[in-house]
mmCIF file of C-alpha atoms and ligand atoms in Angstrom:
data_model
loop_
_atom_site.group_PDB
_atom_site.id
_atom_site.type_symbol
_atom_site.label_atom_id
_atom_site.label_comp_id
_atom_site.label_asym_id
_atom_site.label_seq_id
_atom_site.Cartn_x
_atom_site.Cartn_y
_atom_site.Cartn_z
ATOM 1 C CA MET A 166 28.761 -2.743 7.066
ATOM 2 C CA ILE A 167 29.634 0.864 6.321
ATOM 3 C CA ALA A 168 26.911 3.272 7.458
ATOM 4 C CA VAL A 169 25.069 5.393 4.889
ATOM 5 C CA GLU A 170 26.341 8.608 6.445
ATOM 6 C CA THR A 171 29.926 7.298 6.378
ATOM 7 C CA VAL A 172 29.545 6.630 2.650
ATOM 8 C CA PHE A 173 28.464 10.259 2.282
ATOM 9 C CA GLN A 174 31.429 11.535 4.311
ATOM 10 C CA LYS A 175 33.924 9.449 2.364
ATOM 11 C CA LEU A 176 32.512 10.494 -0.993
ATOM 12 C CA LEU A 177 32.512 14.132 0.074
ATOM 13 C CA ALA A 178 36.134 13.869 1.185
ATOM 14 C CA ALA A 179 37.133 12.161 -2.063
ATOM 15 C CA HIS A 180 35.201 14.232 -4.579
ATOM 16 C CA GLY A 181 34.411 17.539 -2.843
ATOM 17 C CA GLU A 182 31.134 19.453 -3.029
ATOM 18 C CA GLN A 183 29.338 19.117 -6.365
ATOM 19 C CA PHE A 184 26.899 22.061 -6.082
ATOM 20 C CA TRP A 185 24.230 20.479 -8.279
ATOM 21 C CA TRP A 186 21.986 20.897 -10.285
ATOM 22 C CA PRO A 187 23.891 22.345 -13.269
ATOM 23 C CA ALA A 188 21.312 24.939 -14.463
ATOM 24 C CA GLU A 189 21.036 28.714 -14.675
ATOM 25 C CA SER A 190 17.412 28.877 -13.541
ATOM 26 C CA ASP A 191 14.829 26.762 -11.763
ATOM 27 C CA PHE A 192 12.914 26.344 -15.010
ATOM 28 C CA GLU A 193 16.010 25.143 -16.843
ATOM 29 C CA MET A 194 16.562 22.637 -14.034
ATOM 30 C CA LEU A 195 12.988 21.366 -14.279
ATOM 31 C CA ILE A 196 13.136 20.904 -18.046
ATOM 32 C CA GLY A 197 16.594 19.336 -17.730
ATOM 33 C CA ALA A 198 15.173 16.767 -15.308
ATOM 34 C CA ILE A 199 12.854 15.565 -18.073
ATOM 35 C CA LEU A 200 15.413 15.798 -20.865
ATOM 36 C CA VAL A 201 17.969 13.717 -18.949
ATOM 37 C CA GLN A 202 15.725 10.647 -18.868
ATOM 38 C CA ASN A 203 17.580 7.814 -20.636
ATOM 39 C CA THR A 204 20.408 9.959 -21.929
ATOM 40 C CA ASN A 205 23.625 11.657 -20.821
ATOM 41 C CA TRP A 206 24.124 15.259 -19.769
ATOM 42 C CA SER A 207 25.937 16.417 -22.905
ATOM 43 C CA ASN A 208 22.838 15.516 -24.964
ATOM 44 C CA VAL A 209 20.718 17.472 -22.486
ATOM 45 C CA GLU A 210 22.932 20.526 -22.949
ATOM 46 C CA LYS A 211 22.501 20.307 -26.715
ATOM 47 C CA ALA A 212 18.726 20.046 -26.349
ATOM 48 C CA LEU A 213 18.606 23.010 -23.947
ATOM 49 C CA ALA A 214 20.724 25.030 -26.380
ATOM 50 C CA GLY A 215 18.133 24.232 -29.070
ATOM 51 C CA LEU A 216 15.468 25.968 -26.999
ATOM 52 C CA GLU A 217 17.601 29.086 -26.434
ATOM 53 C CA ALA A 218 15.374 32.136 -25.835
ATOM 54 C CA GLU A 219 12.294 29.925 -25.733
ATOM 55 C CA LEU A 220 13.423 28.244 -22.532
ATOM 56 C CA ASN A 221 10.555 29.712 -20.562
ATOM 57 C CA PRO A 222 7.138 28.288 -19.676
ATOM 58 C CA GLU A 223 5.017 30.690 -21.783
ATOM 59 C CA ALA A 224 7.029 30.071 -24.955
ATOM 60 C CA ILE A 225 6.920 26.293 -24.481
ATOM 61 C CA ARG A 226 3.167 26.321 -23.829
ATOM 62 C CA GLU A 227 2.615 28.243 -27.061
ATOM 63 C CA MET A 228 5.016 26.163 -29.138
ATOM 64 C CA PRO A 229 3.479 23.327 -31.208
ATOM 65 C CA THR A 230 4.489 19.945 -29.792
ATOM 66 C CA GLU A 231 6.135 18.906 -33.091
ATOM 67 C CA GLU A 232 8.310 22.025 -33.068
ATOM 68 C CA LEU A 233 9.306 21.409 -29.447
ATOM 69 C CA ALA A 234 10.196 17.804 -30.310
ATOM 70 C CA LEU A 235 12.507 18.956 -33.126
ATOM 71 C CA LYS A 236 14.255 21.486 -30.869
ATOM 72 C CA ILE A 237 14.968 18.899 -28.168
ATOM 73 C CA ARG A 238 15.888 16.156 -30.638
ATOM 74 C CA PRO A 239 19.516 15.724 -29.350
ATOM 75 C CA SER A 240 18.156 14.408 -26.023
ATOM 76 C CA GLY A 241 16.645 11.308 -27.696
ATOM 77 C CA TYR A 242 13.054 10.037 -27.262
ATOM 78 C CA TYR A 243 12.193 13.572 -28.316
ATOM 79 C CA ASN A 244 8.559 12.971 -29.276
ATOM 80 C CA GLN A 245 7.815 11.443 -25.872
ATOM 81 C CA LYS A 246 9.850 14.074 -24.046
ATOM 82 C CA ALA A 247 8.043 16.892 -25.872
ATOM 83 C CA LEU A 248 4.727 15.492 -24.610
ATOM 84 C CA LYS A 249 6.130 15.224 -21.091
ATOM 85 C CA ILE A 250 7.445 18.791 -21.151
ATOM 86 C CA LYS A 251 4.087 20.017 -22.472
ATOM 87 C CA ALA A 252 2.307 18.181 -19.656
ATOM 88 C CA PHE A 253 4.706 19.621 -17.106
ATOM 89 C CA VAL A 254 4.390 23.240 -18.268
ATOM 90 C CA ALA A 255 0.604 22.857 -18.348
ATOM 91 C CA TRP A 256 0.735 21.771 -14.689
ATOM 92 C CA GLN A 257 3.088 24.607 -13.806
ATOM 93 C CA GLY A 258 0.699 27.003 -15.554
ATOM 94 C CA GLU A 259 -2.006 25.995 -13.095
ATOM 95 C CA TRP A 260 0.308 27.560 -10.497
ATOM 96 C CA GLU A 261 0.742 30.644 -12.680
ATOM 97 C CA ASP A 262 4.401 29.613 -12.992
ATOM 98 C CA ASP A 263 4.957 30.756 -9.416
ATOM 99 C CA ILE A 264 7.813 28.526 -8.241
ATOM 100 C CA HIS A 265 7.743 30.165 -4.814
ATOM 101 C CA ALA A 266 4.065 29.291 -4.337
ATOM 102 C CA ILE A 267 4.757 25.700 -5.471
ATOM 103 C CA ARG A 268 7.558 25.476 -2.896
ATOM 104 C CA GLN A 269 5.107 26.328 -0.121
ATOM 105 C CA GLN A 270 3.244 23.069 -0.729
ATOM 106 C CA PRO A 271 3.899 20.140 1.637
ATOM 107 C CA LEU A 272 6.360 17.599 0.228
ATOM 108 C CA ALA A 273 3.908 14.666 0.053
ATOM 109 C CA LYS A 274 1.215 16.727 -1.726
ATOM 110 C CA LEU A 275 3.678 18.175 -4.214
ATOM 111 C CA ARG A 276 5.268 14.798 -4.919
ATOM 112 C CA ALA A 277 1.857 13.267 -5.555
ATOM 113 C CA GLU A 278 0.995 16.118 -7.984
ATOM 114 C CA LEU A 279 4.257 15.665 -9.887
ATOM 115 C CA LEU A 280 3.779 11.893 -10.144
ATOM 116 C CA ASN A 281 0.339 12.562 -11.560
ATOM 117 C CA ILE A 282 1.846 14.378 -14.568
ATOM 118 C CA LYS A 283 2.182 12.072 -17.582
ATOM 119 C CA GLY A 284 5.799 10.989 -17.991
ATOM 120 C CA ILE A 285 7.037 12.095 -14.572
ATOM 121 C CA GLY A 286 8.231 9.093 -12.585
ATOM 122 C CA PRO A 287 9.715 8.953 -9.077
ATOM 123 C CA GLU A 288 13.298 9.754 -10.093
ATOM 124 C CA THR A 289 12.308 12.795 -12.188
ATOM 125 C CA ALA A 290 9.840 13.987 -9.554
ATOM 126 C CA ASP A 291 12.470 13.725 -6.818
ATOM 127 C CA CYS A 292 15.079 15.584 -8.904
ATOM 128 C CA MET A 293 12.545 18.394 -9.323
ATOM 129 C CA LEU A 294 11.651 18.308 -5.635
ATOM 130 C CA ALA A 295 15.253 18.346 -4.421
ATOM 131 C CA TYR A 296 16.787 20.836 -6.806
ATOM 132 C CA ALA A 297 14.021 23.239 -7.909
ATOM 133 C CA PHE A 298 11.392 22.968 -5.178
ATOM 134 C CA ARG A 299 13.967 22.553 -2.401
ATOM 135 C CA LYS A 300 12.369 19.642 -0.597
ATOM 136 C CA PRO A 301 14.625 17.295 1.385
ATOM 137 C CA VAL A 302 14.364 14.080 -0.635
ATOM 138 C CA MET A 303 16.999 11.580 -1.705
ATOM 139 C CA VAL A 304 16.995 10.955 -5.444
ATOM 140 C CA ILE A 305 17.311 7.260 -6.288
ATOM 141 C CA ASP A 306 18.829 6.231 -9.583
ATOM 142 C CA ALA A 307 20.712 3.384 -11.246
ATOM 143 C CA TYR A 308 23.986 4.700 -9.785
ATOM 144 C CA SER A 309 22.831 4.573 -6.153
ATOM 145 C CA ARG A 310 21.436 1.081 -6.723
ATOM 146 C CA ARG A 311 24.730 -0.111 -8.215
ATOM 147 C CA LEU A 312 26.930 1.455 -5.555
ATOM 148 C CA PHE A 313 24.961 0.291 -2.517
ATOM 149 C CA ALA A 314 24.497 -3.218 -3.878
ATOM 150 C CA ARG A 315 28.256 -3.466 -4.450
ATOM 151 C CA ILE A 316 29.240 -2.191 -1.016
ATOM 152 C CA GLY A 317 27.059 -4.900 0.503
ATOM 153 C CA TYR A 318 23.535 -3.545 1.080
ATOM 154 C CA GLU A 319 20.365 -5.484 0.339
ATOM 155 C CA VAL A 320 18.923 -2.885 -2.018
ATOM 156 C CA PRO A 321 15.110 -2.966 -2.025
ATOM 157 C CA LYS A 322 13.593 -3.215 -5.531
ATOM 158 C CA LYS A 323 10.890 -0.700 -4.732
ATOM 159 C CA TYR A 324 12.011 2.881 -5.311
ATOM 160 C CA GLU A 325 10.452 4.357 -2.180
ATOM 161 C CA ALA A 326 11.752 1.547 0.056
ATOM 162 C CA PHE A 327 15.363 2.162 -1.026
ATOM 163 C CA GLN A 328 14.829 5.909 -0.778
ATOM 164 C CA GLN A 329 13.594 5.533 2.796
ATOM 165 C CA MET A 330 16.569 3.316 3.625
ATOM 166 C CA LEU A 331 19.030 6.000 2.515
ATOM 167 C CA GLU A 332 17.067 8.899 3.997
ATOM 168 C CA THR A 333 16.915 7.133 7.370
ATOM 169 C CA GLY A 334 20.700 6.983 7.428
ATOM 170 C CA LEU A 335 21.194 10.683 6.710
ATOM 171 C CA PRO A 336 20.289 13.984 8.396
ATOM 172 C CA ASP A 337 17.033 15.502 7.111
ATOM 173 C CA ASP A 338 19.007 18.235 5.385
ATOM 174 C CA LEU A 339 18.375 19.369 1.810
ATOM 175 C CA LEU A 340 21.997 20.247 1.051
ATOM 176 C CA ILE A 341 23.268 16.881 2.273
ATOM 177 C CA LEU A 342 20.640 14.997 0.271
ATOM 178 C CA GLN A 343 21.414 17.012 -2.864
ATOM 179 C CA GLU A 344 25.139 16.508 -2.414
ATOM 180 C CA PHE A 345 24.813 12.800 -1.719
ATOM 181 C CA HIS A 346 22.906 12.206 -4.942
ATOM 182 C CA ALA A 347 25.471 14.219 -6.927
ATOM 183 C CA LEU A 348 28.430 12.556 -5.213
ATOM 184 C CA ILE A 349 27.120 9.073 -5.957
ATOM 185 C CA VAL A 350 26.781 9.981 -9.657
ATOM 186 C CA GLU A 351 30.293 11.412 -9.694
ATOM 187 C CA HIS A 352 31.705 8.398 -7.859
ATOM 188 C CA CYS A 353 30.069 5.911 -10.208
ATOM 189 C CA LYS A 354 31.329 7.818 -13.234
ATOM 190 C CA GLN A 355 34.885 7.913 -11.897
ATOM 191 C CA TYR A 356 35.234 4.574 -10.093
ATOM 192 C CA CYS A 357 32.181 2.417 -9.687
ATOM 193 C CA GLN A 358 31.535 2.048 -13.394
ATOM 194 C CA LYS A 359 29.933 -1.048 -14.924
ATOM 195 C CA THR A 360 33.445 -2.470 -14.851
ATOM 196 C CA PRO A 361 34.632 -0.899 -11.590
ATOM 197 C CA LYS A 362 37.998 0.716 -11.048
ATOM 198 C CA CYS A 363 38.413 -0.555 -7.513
ATOM 199 C CA LEU A 364 42.130 -0.066 -6.993
ATOM 200 C CA ALA A 365 41.909 3.704 -6.475
ATOM 201 C CA CYS A 366 38.361 3.727 -5.035
ATOM 202 C CA PRO A 367 37.978 5.586 -1.712
ATOM 203 C CA LEU A 368 35.413 2.991 -0.571
ATOM 204 C CA LYS A 369 37.519 -0.080 -1.365
ATOM 205 C CA ARG A 370 38.265 -0.974 2.287
ATOM 206 C CA GLU A 371 34.582 -1.196 3.145
ATOM 207 C CA CYS A 372 33.293 -2.549 -0.145
ATOM 208 C CA LYS A 373 32.118 -6.156 -0.395
ATOM 209 C CA GLN A 374 32.805 -6.256 -4.129
ATOM 210 C CA TYR A 375 36.288 -4.759 -4.122
ATOM 211 C CA ILE A 376 38.164 -6.547 -6.901
HETATM 212 S S1 LIG B 124 35.612 -0.812 -4.441
HETATM 213 FE FE1 LIG B 124 34.996 -1.160 -6.577
HETATM 214 S S2 LIG B 124 32.930 -2.064 -6.528
HETATM 215 FE FE2 LIG B 124 33.384 -1.143 -4.498
HETATM 216 S S3 LIG B 124 32.522 0.928 -4.583
HETATM 217 FE FE3 LIG B 124 34.667 1.066 -5.165
HETATM 218 S S4 LIG B 124 34.685 0.903 -7.419
HETATM 219 FE FE4 LIG B 124 32.668 0.173 -6.693
#
């Protein structure tokens, strides 16, 4: 079976560096991680554009939840997401919005705090950890599950078990973990779609489900 690190090398060779996360600030990244739940990135961009000058923690804390929901409407599930964003900015306020101070926290403690915020699940927490708080974690999502199942891995159902499986096969290096997550998304969008385009896939020689 193809090793996890070989999958990374092949995807990197095929797609090049992705330089994620697409955001102009850490705060935009953090809010984007909530907005992207159950939607695509173009809807996130529209929702972020709706916030415009108010895309900062103070403005969002002061904004009524209903107003926030209307501004982020293009992202879908906007009432729920407004509550999640409110909960997140309240938590960040406890840190006086000091991203650098938050980054100093140990990974396990910070992850537990994020998971304690209403509406922040493992995937969202790990996106925040990897891209804004710069902690070396592998983000697990539906794309990584699909890809590794197809190339022949027994993918554990439990999020953390699959995460550990991938992390064990990779160097403990933030940039590699960020890139691998981004490369898997790119690969699944280009080739390993629901109906896969196997003929041109750079993993076809090693893939158990090559069709
Ligand atoms: S060969 Fe097909 S099923 Fe396998 S990884 Fe590539 S696109 Fe996916």
